[in-house]
XYZ file of C-alpha atoms in Angstrom:
722
model
C 117.721 108.798 142.249
C 118.168 105.277 143.430
C 115.511 104.444 145.974
C 114.622 107.572 147.877
C 112.387 105.491 150.050
C 112.639 107.398 153.279
C 112.051 105.613 156.570
C 108.528 106.995 156.871
C 107.352 104.594 154.199
C 108.430 101.469 156.047
C 109.097 102.666 159.568
C 106.268 100.827 161.317
C 106.972 97.468 159.714
C 110.701 97.841 160.183
C 110.468 98.976 163.790
C 108.173 96.059 164.658
C 110.638 93.702 163.000
C 113.521 95.351 164.832
C 111.707 94.977 168.146
C 111.304 91.249 167.529
C 114.904 90.808 166.387
C 116.238 92.454 169.528
C 113.902 90.611 171.820
C 112.236 93.852 172.829
C 109.086 93.719 174.871
C 106.045 95.217 173.178
C 105.192 97.121 176.319
C 108.405 99.125 176.612
C 107.118 102.239 178.314
C 107.693 105.805 177.232
C 108.968 106.711 180.666
C 111.620 103.987 180.409
C 112.693 105.354 177.032
C 112.903 108.881 178.364
C 115.478 107.832 180.966
C 117.984 107.544 178.127
C 119.007 110.865 176.607
C 118.937 111.218 172.841
C 122.587 110.745 171.744
C 124.091 114.046 170.652
C 126.585 112.198 168.467
C 123.971 111.474 165.785
C 123.824 115.165 164.830
C 127.352 114.855 163.462
C 126.433 111.671 161.593
C 123.351 113.267 160.011
C 125.354 116.342 158.974
C 127.996 114.067 157.524
C 125.397 112.167 155.497
C 123.814 115.358 154.111
C 127.190 116.638 152.883
C 128.248 113.252 151.484
C 125.018 112.786 149.530
C 125.345 116.348 148.191
C 128.832 115.434 147.041
C 127.910 112.162 145.374
C 124.814 113.319 143.521
C 126.341 116.689 142.674
C 129.299 114.961 141.030
C 127.053 112.409 139.324
C 124.658 115.059 137.988
C 127.218 116.804 135.771
C 129.446 113.795 135.065
C 127.965 112.710 131.722
C 128.105 116.205 130.238
C 131.649 116.609 131.571
C 132.781 113.418 129.870
C 131.453 114.613 126.512
C 131.885 118.378 126.732
C 135.322 118.514 128.387
C 136.981 115.117 127.951
C 135.663 114.756 124.371
C 134.237 111.259 124.766
C 131.504 110.207 122.385
C 128.103 109.831 124.019
C 128.395 106.027 123.887
C 131.867 106.007 125.440
C 130.802 108.561 128.050
C 127.852 106.351 128.983
C 130.268 103.425 129.290
C 132.490 105.394 131.703
C 129.442 106.622 133.658
C 128.070 103.106 134.191
C 131.489 101.690 135.039
C 131.710 104.369 137.743
C 128.200 103.509 138.994
C 129.044 99.796 138.968
C 132.098 100.382 141.178
C 130.121 102.637 143.539
C 127.826 99.687 144.281
C 130.540 97.039 144.371
C 132.770 98.658 146.999
C 130.035 98.624 149.721
C 130.686 94.888 149.946
C 134.379 95.605 150.535
C 133.625 98.392 153.027
C 131.259 96.179 155.037
C 133.834 93.388 155.264
C 136.570 95.803 156.366
C 134.333 97.422 158.998
C 132.765 94.253 160.411
C 135.786 91.983 160.306
C 138.847 94.186 160.788
C 138.909 97.851 161.856
C 135.345 98.774 162.817
C 132.914 101.307 161.374
C 134.522 104.527 162.657
C 137.964 103.874 161.185
C 136.461 102.563 157.948
C 134.358 105.709 157.498
C 137.304 107.960 158.372
C 139.924 106.333 156.121
C 137.614 105.952 153.139
C 136.316 109.515 153.558
C 139.900 110.702 153.149
C 140.055 108.676 149.915
C 136.716 110.235 148.920
C 137.940 113.809 149.491
C 141.123 113.134 147.530
C 138.975 111.817 144.662
C 136.916 114.999 144.576
C 140.064 117.129 144.625
C 141.545 115.023 141.811
C 138.588 115.288 139.439
C 138.205 119.017 140.155
C 141.891 119.520 139.322
C 141.539 117.308 136.245
C 138.759 119.534 134.918
C 140.939 122.644 135.154
C 143.871 123.833 132.988
C 146.202 122.710 135.798
C 147.055 119.603 133.764
C 147.883 119.460 130.089
C 145.290 118.172 127.643
C 146.958 114.762 127.500
C 146.408 114.221 131.245
C 142.830 115.458 131.690
C 141.303 112.040 131.077
C 143.807 110.135 133.207
C 143.476 112.487 136.174
C 139.674 112.611 135.914
C 139.311 108.821 135.718
C 141.624 108.441 138.717
C 139.400 110.879 140.618
C 136.289 108.861 139.718
C 137.918 105.643 140.923
C 138.818 107.225 144.275
C 135.277 108.594 144.641
C 133.808 105.150 143.886
C 136.036 103.544 146.540
C 135.122 106.252 149.057
C 131.380 106.537 148.555
C 130.942 102.795 148.095
C 133.082 101.829 151.067
C 131.328 104.094 153.574
C 127.822 103.431 152.218
C 126.996 100.403 154.409
C 128.720 101.852 157.471
C 127.265 105.301 158.147
C 123.628 104.440 158.903
C 124.656 101.346 160.874
C 127.157 103.457 162.837
C 124.310 105.832 163.639
C 122.281 102.890 164.928
C 125.175 101.928 167.195
C 124.706 105.181 169.141
C 121.381 104.009 170.615
C 120.679 101.624 173.490
C 118.195 99.012 172.344
C 115.435 98.128 172.915
C 115.014 101.037 175.335
C 115.587 103.701 172.648
C 113.678 102.035 169.822
C 111.458 105.086 169.180
C 114.434 107.423 169.266
C 116.171 105.155 166.756
C 113.138 105.429 164.458
C 113.254 109.216 164.628
C 116.968 109.093 163.827
C 116.348 107.105 160.643
C 113.583 109.522 159.620
C 115.933 112.492 159.932
C 118.791 110.497 158.411
C 116.875 109.704 155.226
C 115.518 113.237 155.073
C 119.131 114.420 155.003
C 119.781 112.042 152.095
C 116.888 113.532 150.140
C 117.848 117.099 150.996
C 121.502 116.668 150.030
C 120.805 114.936 146.734
C 117.971 117.265 145.698
C 119.954 120.429 146.373
C 123.076 119.197 144.622
C 121.177 118.052 141.526
C 119.739 121.556 141.210
C 122.845 123.551 142.162
C 125.778 121.818 140.422
C 124.313 122.120 136.897
C 123.924 125.863 137.546
C 127.568 126.106 138.632
C 128.576 124.202 135.498
C 126.454 126.197 133.067
C 126.067 129.727 134.397
C 129.602 130.326 135.690
C 132.459 130.802 133.207
C 136.016 130.173 134.374
C 139.493 129.764 132.892
C 138.226 131.268 129.645
C 135.836 128.374 129.043
C 132.077 128.488 128.471
C 131.500 126.155 131.446
C 133.043 125.833 134.905
C 133.474 122.165 135.726
C 136.213 122.870 138.317
C 133.587 124.716 140.358
C 130.845 122.150 139.657
C 133.139 119.412 141.014
C 134.880 121.635 143.541
C 131.804 122.669 145.535
C 130.765 119.036 146.148
C 134.391 118.371 147.075
C 134.250 121.119 149.699
C 131.041 119.602 151.062
C 132.771 116.225 151.378
C 135.635 117.866 153.256
C 133.042 119.421 155.587
C 131.449 115.969 155.958
C 134.804 114.591 157.097
C 135.324 117.454 159.563
C 131.813 116.995 161.001
C 132.386 113.281 161.392
C 135.675 113.820 163.230
C 134.160 116.532 165.449
C 131.791 113.984 166.970
C 134.583 111.523 167.874
C 134.490 112.209 171.645
C 130.757 111.407 171.695
C 130.645 108.262 169.570
C 129.942 104.751 170.753
C 132.424 102.656 168.731
C 131.796 98.911 168.785
C 134.450 96.349 168.060
C 134.173 94.360 164.789
C 132.476 90.967 165.273
C 132.907 89.376 161.860
C 131.040 89.815 158.594
C 128.131 87.536 157.750
C 128.983 87.711 154.026
C 132.352 86.127 154.761
C 130.758 83.485 156.999
C 128.145 82.520 154.420
C 130.777 82.385 151.690
C 132.748 79.929 153.807
C 129.663 77.803 154.513
C 128.668 77.649 150.841
C 132.173 76.898 149.584
C 132.690 74.197 152.234
C 129.295 72.612 151.492
C 130.055 72.474 147.770
C 133.476 70.960 148.388
C 132.078 68.312 150.738
C 129.188 67.510 148.385
C 131.603 66.514 145.644
C 133.841 64.567 148.032
C 131.166 62.745 150.004
C 128.917 59.938 148.763
C 126.413 60.608 151.556
C 123.042 61.943 150.478
C 121.632 64.927 152.335
C 118.193 66.538 152.223
C 119.845 69.797 151.117
C 123.287 70.332 149.612
C 124.142 72.902 152.313
C 123.777 70.194 154.960
C 127.134 68.866 153.804
C 128.691 71.746 155.777
C 127.351 70.452 159.143
C 130.669 68.795 159.934
C 132.244 72.234 160.439
C 129.463 74.807 160.896
C 126.520 74.903 163.291
C 123.048 74.023 162.099
C 121.637 77.467 162.857
C 124.036 79.178 160.465
C 123.290 76.544 157.823
C 119.524 76.883 158.292
C 119.715 80.659 158.036
C 121.870 80.389 154.918
C 119.220 78.168 153.295
C 116.508 80.733 154.026
C 118.652 83.589 152.709
C 119.464 81.745 149.499
C 115.746 81.375 148.772
C 115.521 85.170 148.721
C 118.764 85.582 146.796
C 117.518 83.333 143.983
C 114.797 85.918 143.355
C 117.511 88.570 143.066
C 118.981 86.952 139.941
C 116.760 88.852 137.432
C 116.781 92.126 139.381
C 119.990 93.741 138.008
C 118.227 94.479 134.698
C 116.018 97.060 136.412
C 119.092 99.053 137.439
C 120.453 98.766 133.901
C 117.507 100.867 132.805
C 117.097 103.003 135.914
C 120.671 104.320 136.092
C 120.583 105.440 132.459
C 118.730 108.511 133.731
C 122.191 109.885 134.441
C 123.656 108.896 131.069
C 121.447 108.213 128.036
C 118.497 110.241 129.297
C 120.773 113.162 130.170
C 122.275 113.037 126.673
C 118.745 112.936 125.292
C 117.980 116.114 127.243
C 121.044 117.858 125.745
C 119.382 117.504 122.326
C 116.209 119.225 123.514
C 115.027 122.755 124.239
C 114.794 123.592 127.934
C 113.519 127.157 127.545
C 110.577 128.174 129.717
C 110.697 131.880 128.920
C 111.659 132.942 132.434
C 114.184 130.124 132.934
C 116.116 127.566 130.887
C 116.250 124.027 132.252
C 119.743 122.545 132.159
C 119.878 119.011 130.728
C 121.491 117.594 133.858
C 118.795 119.206 136.022
C 116.163 116.870 134.576
C 117.501 114.209 136.939
C 115.897 116.090 139.829
C 112.453 115.036 138.556
C 112.956 111.529 139.933
C 113.556 112.337 143.643
C 110.852 115.000 143.583
C 108.354 112.499 142.214
C 109.470 109.875 144.728
C 108.455 112.144 147.609
C 105.061 112.669 145.977
C 104.485 109.079 144.867
C 105.222 107.266 148.143
C 102.050 108.447 149.957
C 100.006 108.270 146.727
C 100.916 104.612 146.240
C 100.625 103.794 149.931
C 97.207 105.363 150.501
C 95.720 105.470 147.008
C 97.024 103.162 144.308
C 97.737 100.060 146.371
C 94.384 100.107 148.249
C 92.522 100.728 144.974
C 94.090 97.769 143.161
C 93.723 95.612 146.276
C 89.956 95.788 145.770
C 90.499 93.801 142.570
C 93.024 91.480 144.254
C 95.908 93.081 142.358
C 99.286 94.384 143.586
C 98.676 92.912 147.035
C 101.883 90.887 147.242
C 105.385 92.375 147.160
C 106.588 90.185 144.276
C 103.606 91.312 142.154
C 104.582 94.930 142.766
C 108.236 94.284 141.960
C 107.339 92.648 138.637
C 104.963 95.486 137.765
C 107.664 98.035 138.581
C 110.085 96.269 136.248
C 107.514 96.265 133.428
C 106.916 99.990 133.961
C 110.645 100.647 133.536
C 110.465 98.801 130.202
C 107.539 101.035 129.168
C 109.558 104.143 130.051
C 112.320 103.012 127.695
C 109.824 102.392 124.922
C 108.794 106.027 125.387
C 112.472 107.040 125.273
C 112.745 105.326 121.900
C 109.734 107.293 120.629
C 111.238 110.599 121.819
C 114.565 109.672 120.225
C 112.780 109.041 116.932
C 111.465 112.614 117.075
C 114.893 114.000 117.983
C 116.951 112.390 115.250
C 115.907 114.837 112.484
C 117.425 117.661 114.612
C 120.845 115.978 114.879
C 123.757 117.331 112.789
C 124.512 115.602 109.504
C 128.045 114.279 109.733
C 129.350 113.088 106.349
C 129.713 109.299 106.402
C 132.602 107.344 104.928
C 132.891 107.924 101.187
C 131.252 111.344 101.400
C 132.409 114.935 101.792
C 130.348 118.066 102.377
C 130.637 121.496 100.769
C 128.930 124.760 101.720
C 129.222 127.867 99.564
C 128.256 131.109 101.353
C 127.347 134.119 99.212
C 128.642 137.328 100.778
C 127.951 139.400 97.642
C 125.102 141.815 97.263
C 123.513 139.800 94.443
C 122.617 136.259 93.403
C 125.171 133.973 91.705
C 125.071 130.661 89.838
C 127.645 127.960 90.574
C 128.817 125.201 88.229
C 131.570 122.599 88.548
C 132.677 119.167 87.406
C 131.713 117.734 90.807
C 128.586 115.627 90.969
C 125.587 117.674 92.249
C 127.835 120.670 93.023
C 125.870 123.294 91.106
C 122.945 125.639 91.596
C 121.883 129.197 92.365
C 122.876 130.948 95.572
C 120.934 133.973 96.726
C 122.670 136.920 98.354
C 123.535 136.295 102.029
C 122.537 132.651 101.711
C 124.346 129.326 101.196
C 124.272 126.233 99.010
C 125.036 122.909 100.703
C 125.974 119.789 98.699
C 127.121 116.283 99.674
C 129.725 114.843 97.320
C 130.999 111.285 96.868
C 134.723 111.316 97.568
C 137.512 109.014 98.684
C 140.339 110.600 100.637
C 140.679 114.173 99.354
C 140.131 115.989 96.064
C 141.018 119.460 94.739
C 138.423 120.965 92.385
C 137.587 124.262 90.697
C 134.225 125.994 91.123
C 132.891 128.491 88.535
C 130.519 131.303 89.415
C 128.475 133.816 87.368
C 126.582 136.790 88.742
C 123.079 137.522 87.441
C 122.339 140.311 84.938
C 120.476 142.148 87.719
C 123.642 142.476 89.786
C 124.264 146.243 89.837
C 127.884 146.101 90.988
C 129.173 143.539 88.439
C 126.441 142.082 86.168
C 127.164 138.747 84.374
C 130.566 138.634 85.996
C 132.379 135.271 85.793
C 134.924 134.222 88.404
C 136.219 130.978 89.912
C 137.830 129.502 92.999
C 139.477 126.302 94.176
C 138.266 124.008 96.933
C 139.969 121.076 98.680
C 137.379 118.485 99.700
C 137.974 115.859 102.400
C 136.206 112.586 103.051
C 133.922 112.628 106.151
C 134.616 116.389 106.549
C 132.660 119.549 105.838
C 134.373 122.582 104.255
C 133.196 126.069 103.308
C 133.813 128.520 100.452
C 133.013 132.217 100.900
C 132.173 134.605 98.050
C 133.344 138.158 98.749
C 135.004 141.073 96.960
C 138.591 142.203 96.704
C 139.796 145.303 94.824
C 136.293 145.735 93.429
C 136.055 142.216 91.976
C 134.216 139.130 93.227
C 136.394 136.269 94.533
C 135.798 132.775 95.905
C 138.061 131.614 98.739
C 137.962 128.528 100.942
C 137.572 129.131 104.668
C 140.599 127.526 106.368
C 140.045 124.317 108.322
C 136.914 122.194 108.470
C 133.444 123.111 109.669
C 132.363 122.120 113.176
C 128.785 120.853 112.962
C 128.210 119.262 116.374
C 125.982 120.939 118.932
C 127.345 121.930 122.326
C 126.199 119.718 125.209
C 125.691 122.918 127.217
C 122.889 123.985 124.856
C 124.613 127.238 123.896
C 124.164 128.273 120.246
C 127.350 128.672 118.192
C 127.992 131.447 115.677
C 130.594 132.032 112.969
C 130.717 135.317 111.083
C 131.730 135.596 107.403
C 132.109 139.232 106.458
C 132.590 141.250 103.277
C 132.999 144.794 104.588
C 133.889 147.887 102.548
C 134.776 150.003 104.478
C 136.053 147.608 107.150
C 134.509 147.683 110.628
C 136.112 145.900 113.549
C 133.651 145.275 116.410
C 130.517 143.175 115.954
C 128.334 143.167 119.068
C 125.305 140.988 119.909
C 123.009 142.525 122.510
C 119.934 141.294 124.358
C 118.770 143.388 127.281
C 121.680 143.695 129.707
C 123.545 140.884 127.992
C 126.109 141.596 125.276
C 128.865 139.631 123.590
C 131.452 141.069 121.237
C 133.220 139.368 118.343
C 136.342 141.090 117.013
C 136.782 141.068 113.222
C 140.202 141.201 111.515
C 140.850 143.220 108.366
C 143.207 140.759 106.677
C 140.710 137.838 106.749
C 136.970 137.428 106.138
C 135.889 135.006 108.862
C 135.767 134.435 112.600
C 136.084 131.128 114.416
C 132.948 129.372 115.608
C 132.112 130.814 119.027
C 129.531 129.843 121.666
C 126.986 132.567 122.373
C 126.098 132.467 126.042
C 122.415 133.227 125.595
C 119.528 132.297 123.306
C 116.723 134.326 121.761
C 116.593 137.505 119.657
C 119.639 139.735 119.451
C 120.408 143.233 118.184
C 123.569 143.243 116.046
C 125.762 146.330 115.628
C 129.013 146.993 113.739
C 131.154 149.620 115.443
C 127.970 150.902 117.055
C 125.902 151.073 113.840
C 122.782 148.930 113.681
C 122.928 145.891 111.377
C 119.771 144.050 112.484
C 117.595 143.770 115.568
C 116.101 140.416 114.582
C 118.924 137.877 114.855
C 117.436 134.744 116.431
C 119.764 132.112 117.890
C 118.052 129.086 119.415
C 119.165 126.335 121.784
C 122.252 124.420 120.557
C 121.930 125.639 116.949
C 125.076 126.079 114.820
C 124.900 129.237 112.682
C 126.860 131.298 110.186
C 126.143 135.028 109.987
C 126.986 136.633 106.628
C 127.562 140.397 106.763
C 127.948 142.576 103.633
C 128.530 146.307 103.595
C 129.392 148.987 101.055
C 128.735 152.684 100.673
C 125.001 151.919 100.326
C 124.744 150.346 103.770
C 125.109 147.091 105.679
C 122.993 143.953 105.327
C 123.197 140.558 107.002
C 121.796 137.076 106.589
C 121.768 134.101 108.961
C 122.378 130.561 107.690
C 121.496 127.602 109.925
C 124.262 125.016 109.601
C 122.890 122.618 112.234
C 119.309 123.041 113.322
C 118.533 123.994 116.935
C 116.877 121.769 119.500
C 113.183 122.028 118.681
C 111.664 119.269 120.846
C 110.994 120.598 124.339
C 112.676 118.981 127.303
C 109.393 118.645 129.180
C 108.468 115.831 126.784
C 110.844 113.738 128.918
C 108.614 114.120 131.974
C 106.224 111.228 131.078
C 109.069 108.713 130.914
C 110.409 110.032 134.229
C 106.941 109.664 135.768
C 106.678 106.068 134.578
C 110.149 104.954 135.679
C 109.678 106.646 139.067
C 106.392 104.801 139.530
C 108.331 101.679 138.628
C 110.971 102.550 141.213
C 108.399 102.910 143.987
C 106.979 99.477 143.159
C 110.318 97.786 142.437
C 112.955 99.300 144.678
C 111.051 100.299 147.792
C 108.969 97.128 147.798
C 112.091 95.080 147.066
C 113.916 96.549 150.048
C 110.988 95.810 152.324
C 110.555 92.294 150.939
C 114.218 91.373 151.267
C 114.391 92.778 154.795
C 111.299 90.993 156.093
C 111.935 87.672 154.282
C 115.513 87.184 155.454
C 116.475 85.658 158.825
C 117.728 88.262 161.254
C 121.329 87.051 161.077
C 121.229 87.222 157.261
C 119.899 90.744 156.792
C 123.398 92.153 156.195
C 124.002 89.497 153.556
C 120.740 90.309 151.769
C 121.500 94.048 151.956
C 124.908 93.434 150.370
C 123.305 91.302 147.650
C 120.789 94.078 146.944
C 123.638 96.524 146.422
C 125.337 94.073 144.090
C 122.203 93.942 141.895
C 122.814 97.652 141.208
C 126.461 96.954 140.424
C 125.652 94.065 138.066
C 122.934 96.117 136.408
C 125.467 98.782 135.487
C 127.879 96.064 134.386
C 125.268 94.857 131.881
C 125.043 98.376 130.422
C 128.841 98.502 130.171
C 128.890 95.196 128.276
C 126.146 96.292 125.865
C 127.831 99.631 125.146
C 131.290 98.093 124.857
C 130.072 95.593 122.278
C 128.985 98.469 119.987
C 126.576 96.067 118.272
C 123.678 98.539 118.458
C 124.615 101.843 116.826
C 121.165 103.454 116.540
C 119.934 104.984 119.805
C 116.283 104.170 119.029
C 117.096 100.470 118.706
C 119.239 100.592 121.839
C 116.330 101.922 123.896
C 114.018 99.277 122.416
C 116.611 96.578 123.151
C 116.696 97.466 126.848
C 112.891 97.640 126.964
C 112.541 94.204 125.348
C 115.186 92.567 127.538
C 113.503 94.027 130.613
C 110.137 92.510 129.659
C 111.724 89.086 129.120
C 113.633 89.462 132.389
C 110.437 90.183 134.319
C 108.796 87.109 132.801
C 111.651 85.077 134.305
C 111.114 86.854 137.632
C 107.375 86.111 137.536
C 108.191 82.437 136.906
C 110.547 82.327 139.909
C 108.028 84.212 142.051
C 105.346 81.631 141.334
C 107.252 79.030 143.359
C 108.169 81.322 146.260
C 106.415 80.855 149.591
C 106.208 83.938 151.786
C 107.378 83.517 155.370
C 106.140 85.266 158.468
C 108.514 86.554 161.120
C 107.516 83.629 163.312
C 108.366 81.131 160.565
C 111.767 82.756 160.105
C 112.361 82.425 163.851
C 111.517 78.711 163.732
C 114.674 77.897 161.762
C 116.771 79.066 164.731
C 117.844 76.190 166.935
C 119.911 78.293 169.320
C 119.938 82.023 170.130
C 121.772 84.114 167.590
C 123.007 87.471 168.800
C 122.329 90.205 166.287
C 123.992 93.595 166.672
C 122.055 96.847 166.175
C 123.882 97.175 162.834
C 121.036 95.127 161.390
C 118.735 98.109 161.817
C 116.569 98.929 158.810
C 118.678 100.557 156.146
C 116.785 102.182 153.298
C 119.961 103.791 151.995
C 121.174 100.623 150.325
C 120.771 102.095 146.878
C 121.281 105.754 147.654
């Protein structure tokens, strides 16, 4: 999760800075603070934040799998949509801050955009249900995502600042600190719970006849957002609502644009190009803008970190769908792996603060914030190098999809004896044991109709040395099947209608198709495992079932109309199988053919890369927030906070551009590309850092030539990237 810093990590430094910025006396007594009651209104704001964060991270947790599993995007296109959504979520805070500070105030901004937010949740939940026809699912879902991005992004910079407005400063400075502690705890609680719960709702609940329940997975977060809106409105009589005073981002934009215009018009030389704006703007604003720009220059390389970090919700989630999450007593859902990051954040913050940083400080390492930021970026690159290694191990388990110029043929033997196949097709020949299959890849352009010849072995008791044939229609880039069975006492070869589906389900469920040669015919095939059972109905006039998801993994007992067939049918995570069943007066036998291998690499192998990128986040994101807050003039802290949010937006934009280009088609090389670019990016950052001079709070105050009033909205805000 993006920067679960929590105020406890930086509270002392931030509170001291806040005291100075508000002109608070260091000796504000506890008795004086106690004369002001703790504002009851903040309880509604904290409850609102818990529900909103539950909504956002709950929606985000299942989004990638929804895009692939329900909307039928490819993994690359789904990642593109996911990062476009993330980009917008971190662009609209800039818009929300301008609206709140310059026009309608924080309360109205939060209220109006929360209504947009709720409508977005309702839209995507409806889009994931059968309420709309198949042709509208994508349109409705994408509209819902856009509304959510506008809502969550627009209220992001307003809620914590609105909470700060409820306190009287500097008299309630300690109470304000406790508010931020509880506020950020509510962020952690909401996001952690939703990342655990929504994948369970998606995976374990079946609705509308589907194997997953995305309407519920999106609907529950939507209900929480509606509750967030109700809670926020319930506190209206208690709120302190301050009038908008103008947005510093707008002011700085005007100063910069005017300075640039005057620089090109004027022949006068100035010590700094921003000084050309002194004909219209006061020197304090210009001086503060200069100081802020020195920090913002260091932000230029930072978006690349978020390009890697936010792929936890896209590429890393897709990686988890190709892995085995079984623990024996529980199966980890792929989208639940995202919960590792916030859990580790809570553990790592004190470890880094009291262990790692002091240890390295003994060797004069990691003492300065910019050193930590660069190290965090390099760690994120290392995590992606590990992702590439894991991907290399996963690729052999992926389904083989016939490339252009190739078709695929599988011949399943449902007879009670071995047969030999011959044909005029290249490589389409060989022996096929009973209840087994022969798979061949054939060069083909377009389509081709061919004849296959078969001969039973002399040992076949029912029809020894029997010759028979069958026709097959092959298709380029497709896989088709032929089934050998009996009719009227003679062997026959017939093509199974349609094409074979080879792709694994993103849910991790195994898929099973049954080919049956039953004499006498039996109708009900049941798979049982403990209290679980699933029934497949067979039809007498055909010899096959459709490919069906089986909502459990492990060993199954198989019965036909109550009679035991086998008690050793093993279906593993995401495998694609064909079960061949043969019966005659002598009994019933069955054989299982693996069409696409199951996920064999365990999901816990992803933990090391999560550990490394989370360590990188602690050093990069948390340190970066503290650095940008303490190194910016007080009047510019809102500007720097907005710029920090934009680094997240631009980072996701870079991912969108890379994926949209489709230049890199191999996932291993894509991971290595991001790792390499991140290393080069951090070298640029190290170069820029070399020339940066740290400033104390006193030095930042020196640039002020006249008092600058700063509203409590400038209170420390660790939620910038939450």
